[in-house]
């Protein structure tokens, strides 16, 4: 997960490396994801989310489709 | 391999038995996270042994269980914590600052996650991989401001295939 100046910069970098296109998030989407994901991380009773719970976090931010599927 | 320096102190009575591994794992994870938050680095296995009053061999077993469960990542072939999301024990391209304190995030998701974990305002500093120009994101009052887009190269189902590169 890398921050690029713009999609144009990212696409040039991807093209030069022959990588797949992947997916883009806006800064606001990424911040929402980071906040939701790490909420409660310092709590003593923290546990890793189940696949279903993690998928629900993605869904709530609108990250749906094959790329965001945790079950492949 | 010869293993020396272990605190096999016969006077020490471990507070955790085999059936208590879940409790030990919880305490080790918390101590690792507190180390990152308070000191900017994870405690070493011998420091954990000292602070938790547990033999180092039990600490290392707990660290390996936590790594197997993807709760943290150990430096390859060692019992030393490399990553405990969102924190990195080694410098990365994503530096996080809040006040006069700094941390390293494993990626941009984690770098913003450091501030989310701390519940603090702060700044994420990185560089564009394409043009190498500096980029900065400011978090204040639950809002993020800055320039850029986040690119995910690897589909979610494959993130743990090579978490160090993801």
Short mmCIF file of C-alpha atoms in Angstrom, two decimals:
data_model
loop_
_atom_site.label_atom_id
_atom_site.label_comp_id
_atom_site.label_asym_id
_atom_site.label_seq_id
_atom_site.Cartn_x
_atom_site.Cartn_y
_atom_site.Cartn_z
CA UNK A 1 0.00 0.00 0.00
CA UNK A 2 1.83 3.05 -1.29
CA UNK A 3 0.96 6.73 -1.40
CA UNK A 4 1.52 8.35 -4.80
CA UNK A 5 1.20 12.00 -5.72
CA UNK A 6 -1.57 11.14 -8.19
CA UNK A 7 -3.04 8.25 -10.16
CA UNK A 8 -0.90 9.38 -13.08
CA UNK A 9 2.26 8.89 -11.01
CA UNK A 10 1.05 5.51 -9.77
CA UNK A 11 0.14 4.30 -13.24
CA UNK A 12 3.55 5.29 -14.63
CA UNK A 13 5.30 3.47 -11.76
CA UNK A 14 3.12 0.37 -12.26
CA UNK A 15 3.68 0.37 -16.02
CA UNK A 16 7.46 0.60 -15.62
CA UNK A 17 7.38 -2.50 -13.40
CA UNK A 18 4.93 -4.49 -15.47
CA UNK A 19 2.63 -4.87 -12.49
CA UNK A 20 -1.09 -5.43 -12.41
CA UNK A 21 -3.19 -2.30 -12.01
CA UNK A 22 -4.42 -3.10 -8.51
CA UNK A 23 -6.81 -0.66 -6.84
CA UNK A 24 -6.86 2.97 -5.73
CA UNK A 25 -8.21 4.51 -2.56
CA UNK A 26 -8.73 8.19 -1.90
CA UNK A 27 -7.06 9.63 1.19
CA UNK A 28 -10.45 9.87 2.88
CA UNK A 29 -11.20 6.19 2.14
CA UNK A 30 -7.78 5.16 3.45
CA UNK A 31 -8.19 7.18 6.62
CA UNK A 32 -11.61 5.63 7.22
CA UNK A 33 -10.14 2.17 6.66
CA UNK A 34 -7.15 2.81 8.94
CA UNK A 35 -9.38 4.17 11.70
CA UNK A 36 -11.84 1.31 11.50
CA UNK A 37 -9.11 -1.31 11.25
CA UNK A 38 -6.99 -0.20 14.19
CA UNK A 39 -9.76 0.79 16.54
CA UNK A 40 -9.20 -0.95 19.87
CA UNK A 41 -5.75 -2.24 18.97
CA UNK A 42 -4.36 -1.32 22.41
CA UNK A 43 -7.21 -2.97 24.31
CA UNK A 44 -6.22 -5.98 26.43
CA UNK A 45 -8.98 -8.12 24.94
CA UNK A 46 -8.14 -7.27 21.32
CA UNK A 47 -8.37 -10.23 18.96
CA UNK A 48 -7.88 -10.49 15.24
CA UNK A 49 -11.04 -10.13 13.24
CA UNK A 50 -12.51 -13.16 11.61
CA UNK A 51 -12.51 -13.13 7.82
CA UNK A 52 -16.19 -12.26 7.90
CA UNK A 53 -15.63 -9.36 10.30
CA UNK A 54 -12.72 -8.03 8.24
CA UNK A 55 -14.81 -8.25 5.08
CA UNK A 56 -17.54 -6.28 6.82
CA UNK A 57 -15.04 -3.47 7.52
CA UNK A 58 -14.21 -3.32 3.81
CA UNK A 59 -17.87 -3.42 2.85
CA UNK A 60 -18.69 -0.51 5.18
CA UNK A 61 -16.17 1.66 3.33
CA UNK A 62 -17.41 0.57 -0.06
CA UNK A 63 -14.46 -1.72 -0.80
CA UNK A 64 -16.27 -4.50 -2.58
CA UNK A 65 -15.60 -6.79 -5.50
CA UNK A 66 -13.03 -9.45 -6.25
CA UNK A 67 -9.98 -7.34 -5.37
CA UNK A 68 -11.22 -6.81 -1.81
CA UNK A 69 -12.44 -10.35 -1.26
CA UNK A 70 -10.50 -12.00 1.56
CA UNK A 71 -11.54 -15.46 0.44
CA UNK A 72 -10.17 -15.12 -3.09
CA UNK B 1 22.94 -23.99 17.73
CA UNK B 2 24.21 -23.15 21.18
CA UNK B 3 21.75 -20.96 23.02
CA UNK B 4 23.33 -19.00 25.79
CA UNK B 5 22.19 -16.20 27.97
CA UNK B 6 18.72 -17.56 28.64
CA UNK B 7 17.34 -16.56 32.00
CA UNK B 8 16.95 -20.10 33.27
CA UNK B 9 16.93 -18.84 36.81
CA UNK B 10 15.98 -21.77 39.09
CA UNK B 11 14.64 -19.25 41.58
CA UNK B 12 12.24 -17.83 39.04
CA UNK B 13 8.77 -19.32 39.07
CA UNK B 14 7.01 -18.76 35.79
CA UNK B 15 3.55 -17.31 36.28
CA UNK B 16 2.25 -19.11 33.24
CA UNK B 17 1.82 -22.83 32.64
CA UNK B 18 1.06 -24.49 29.34
CA UNK B 19 -2.66 -24.09 29.84
CA UNK B 20 -2.14 -20.38 30.44
CA UNK B 21 -0.53 -19.72 27.06
CA UNK B 22 -3.52 -17.70 25.93
CA UNK B 23 -3.03 -15.33 28.86
CA UNK B 24 0.69 -15.11 28.23
CA UNK B 25 0.12 -14.42 24.53
CA UNK B 26 -2.26 -11.60 25.44
CA UNK B 27 0.25 -10.09 27.88
CA UNK B 28 3.13 -10.39 25.42
CA UNK B 29 1.11 -8.76 22.65
CA UNK B 30 0.11 -5.90 24.94
CA UNK B 31 3.70 -5.40 26.11
CA UNK B 32 4.90 -5.31 22.51
CA UNK B 33 2.26 -2.72 21.59
CA UNK B 34 3.02 -0.61 24.69
CA UNK B 35 6.70 -0.74 23.81
CA UNK B 36 5.98 0.63 20.37
CA UNK B 37 3.68 3.34 21.72
CA UNK B 38 5.84 4.43 24.65
CA UNK B 39 9.39 3.75 23.45
CA UNK B 40 9.02 3.69 19.67
CA UNK B 41 10.30 0.12 19.53
CA UNK B 42 9.19 -3.35 20.63
CA UNK B 43 10.73 -4.91 23.72
CA UNK B 44 13.26 -7.67 23.07
CA UNK B 45 12.50 -11.21 24.28
CA UNK B 46 14.77 -10.79 27.30
CA UNK B 47 13.13 -7.49 28.17
CA UNK B 48 9.73 -9.18 27.95
CA UNK B 49 10.99 -12.01 30.15
CA UNK B 50 12.10 -9.49 32.73
CA UNK B 51 8.98 -7.32 32.69
CA UNK B 52 6.52 -10.23 32.69
CA UNK B 53 8.52 -12.46 35.06
CA UNK B 54 8.50 -15.36 32.64
CA UNK B 55 11.35 -17.51 31.32
CA UNK B 56 12.63 -16.26 27.99
CA UNK B 57 11.95 -19.59 26.33
CA UNK B 58 8.26 -19.17 27.18
CA UNK B 59 8.31 -15.61 25.85
CA UNK B 60 9.81 -16.81 22.59
CA UNK B 61 7.19 -19.54 22.31
CA UNK B 62 4.48 -16.92 22.81
CA UNK B 63 6.04 -14.67 20.16
CA UNK B 64 6.07 -17.55 17.70
CA UNK B 65 2.43 -18.39 18.47
CA UNK B 66 1.49 -14.74 17.88
CA UNK B 67 3.41 -14.78 14.61
CA UNK B 68 1.71 -18.00 13.52
CA UNK B 69 -1.62 -16.32 14.27
CA UNK B 70 -0.59 -13.26 12.16
CA UNK B 71 -0.86 -10.99 15.19
CA UNK B 72 2.72 -9.85 14.64
CA UNK B 73 5.68 -10.61 12.38
CA UNK B 74 9.11 -11.69 13.59
CA UNK B 75 12.35 -10.86 11.85
CA UNK B 76 13.07 -14.01 9.80
CA UNK B 77 14.83 -16.69 11.81
CA UNK B 78 14.72 -14.70 15.04
CA UNK B 79 12.43 -14.15 18.04
CA UNK B 80 12.61 -10.36 17.57
CA UNK B 81 9.50 -8.43 16.58
CA UNK B 82 9.72 -6.85 13.15
CA UNK B 83 6.13 -5.68 12.76
CA UNK B 84 3.13 -5.47 15.03
CA UNK B 85 0.60 -3.62 12.95
CA UNK B 86 0.49 -0.73 12.59
CA UNK B 87 4.05 -0.37 13.89
CA UNK B 88 7.38 -1.31 12.33
CA UNK B 89 10.52 -1.91 14.38
CA UNK B 90 12.72 -0.85 11.50
CA UNK B 91 12.68 2.37 9.48
CA UNK B 92 10.32 2.40 6.51
CA UNK B 93 9.24 4.91 3.90
CA UNK B 94 6.30 5.93 6.11
CA UNK B 95 7.30 8.07 9.07
CA UNK B 96 4.70 9.13 11.61
CA UNK B 97 5.01 12.02 14.01
CA UNK B 98 2.80 13.40 16.74
CA UNK B 99 4.15 16.23 18.83
CA UNK B 100 7.83 15.51 19.34
CA UNK B 101 7.45 11.72 19.02
CA UNK B 102 7.96 9.56 15.94
CA UNK B 103 7.18 6.03 14.77
CA UNK B 104 7.46 3.99 11.58
CA UNK B 105 4.41 2.56 9.82
CA UNK B 106 4.67 -0.55 7.67
CA UNK B 107 2.84 1.13 4.79
CA UNK B 108 0.51 4.07 4.30
CA UNK B 109 -2.44 2.10 5.74
CA UNK B 110 -0.42 1.40 8.86
CA UNK B 111 1.12 4.86 9.06
CA UNK B 112 -2.34 6.40 9.29
CA UNK B 113 -3.18 3.46 11.57
CA UNK B 114 -0.50 4.56 14.04
CA UNK B 115 -2.35 7.84 14.55
CA UNK B 116 -5.67 5.97 14.67
CA UNK B 117 -4.26 3.58 17.29
CA UNK B 118 -2.92 6.45 19.37
CA UNK B 119 -6.06 8.54 18.89
CA UNK B 120 -3.70 11.43 18.21
CA UNK B 121 -3.36 14.19 15.68
CA UNK B 122 -0.14 14.06 13.71
CA UNK B 123 1.60 13.83 10.40
CA UNK B 124 2.58 11.04 8.03
CA UNK B 125 5.66 11.76 5.91
CA UNK B 126 6.60 9.68 2.91
CA UNK B 127 7.76 10.10 -0.68
CA UNK B 128 6.03 9.38 -3.96
CA UNK B 129 7.56 6.12 -5.27
CA UNK B 130 7.35 7.49 -8.80
CA UNK B 131 8.88 10.96 -8.53
CA UNK B 132 10.54 10.69 -5.08
CA UNK B 133 9.05 14.03 -4.05
CA UNK B 134 8.00 14.29 -0.40
CA UNK B 135 4.34 13.81 0.47
CA UNK B 136 2.77 14.71 3.77
CA UNK B 137 -0.61 13.87 5.27
CA UNK B 138 -1.94 15.72 8.28
CA UNK B 139 -4.46 14.20 10.63
CA UNK B 140 -6.33 16.61 12.85
CA UNK B 141 -9.67 16.30 14.53
CA UNK B 142 -10.57 13.00 12.84
CA UNK B 143 -9.87 14.42 9.39
CA UNK B 144 -7.01 13.75 7.00
CA UNK B 145 -5.64 16.41 4.70
CA UNK B 146 -2.96 16.18 2.08
CA UNK B 147 -2.16 15.26 -1.47
CA UNK B 148 -2.12 11.85 -3.11
CA UNK B 149 -3.87 8.56 -3.77
CA UNK B 150 -3.22 5.17 -2.20
CA UNK B 151 -2.44 2.27 -4.49
CA UNK B 152 -2.96 -1.37 -3.55
CA UNK B 153 -0.98 -3.70 -5.79
CA UNK B 154 -1.96 -7.04 -4.28
CA UNK B 155 -5.54 -8.36 -3.94
CA UNK B 156 -6.73 -8.71 -0.34
CA UNK B 157 -6.80 -12.50 -0.39
CA UNK B 158 -3.04 -12.58 -1.07
CA UNK B 159 -1.82 -10.00 1.45
CA UNK B 160 -0.35 -12.60 3.78
CA UNK B 161 1.50 -14.46 1.01
CA UNK B 162 4.37 -12.01 1.51
CA UNK B 163 3.37 -9.53 4.18
CA UNK B 164 6.78 -7.87 4.18
CA UNK B 165 6.24 -6.73 0.61
CA UNK B 166 2.54 -6.06 0.92
#
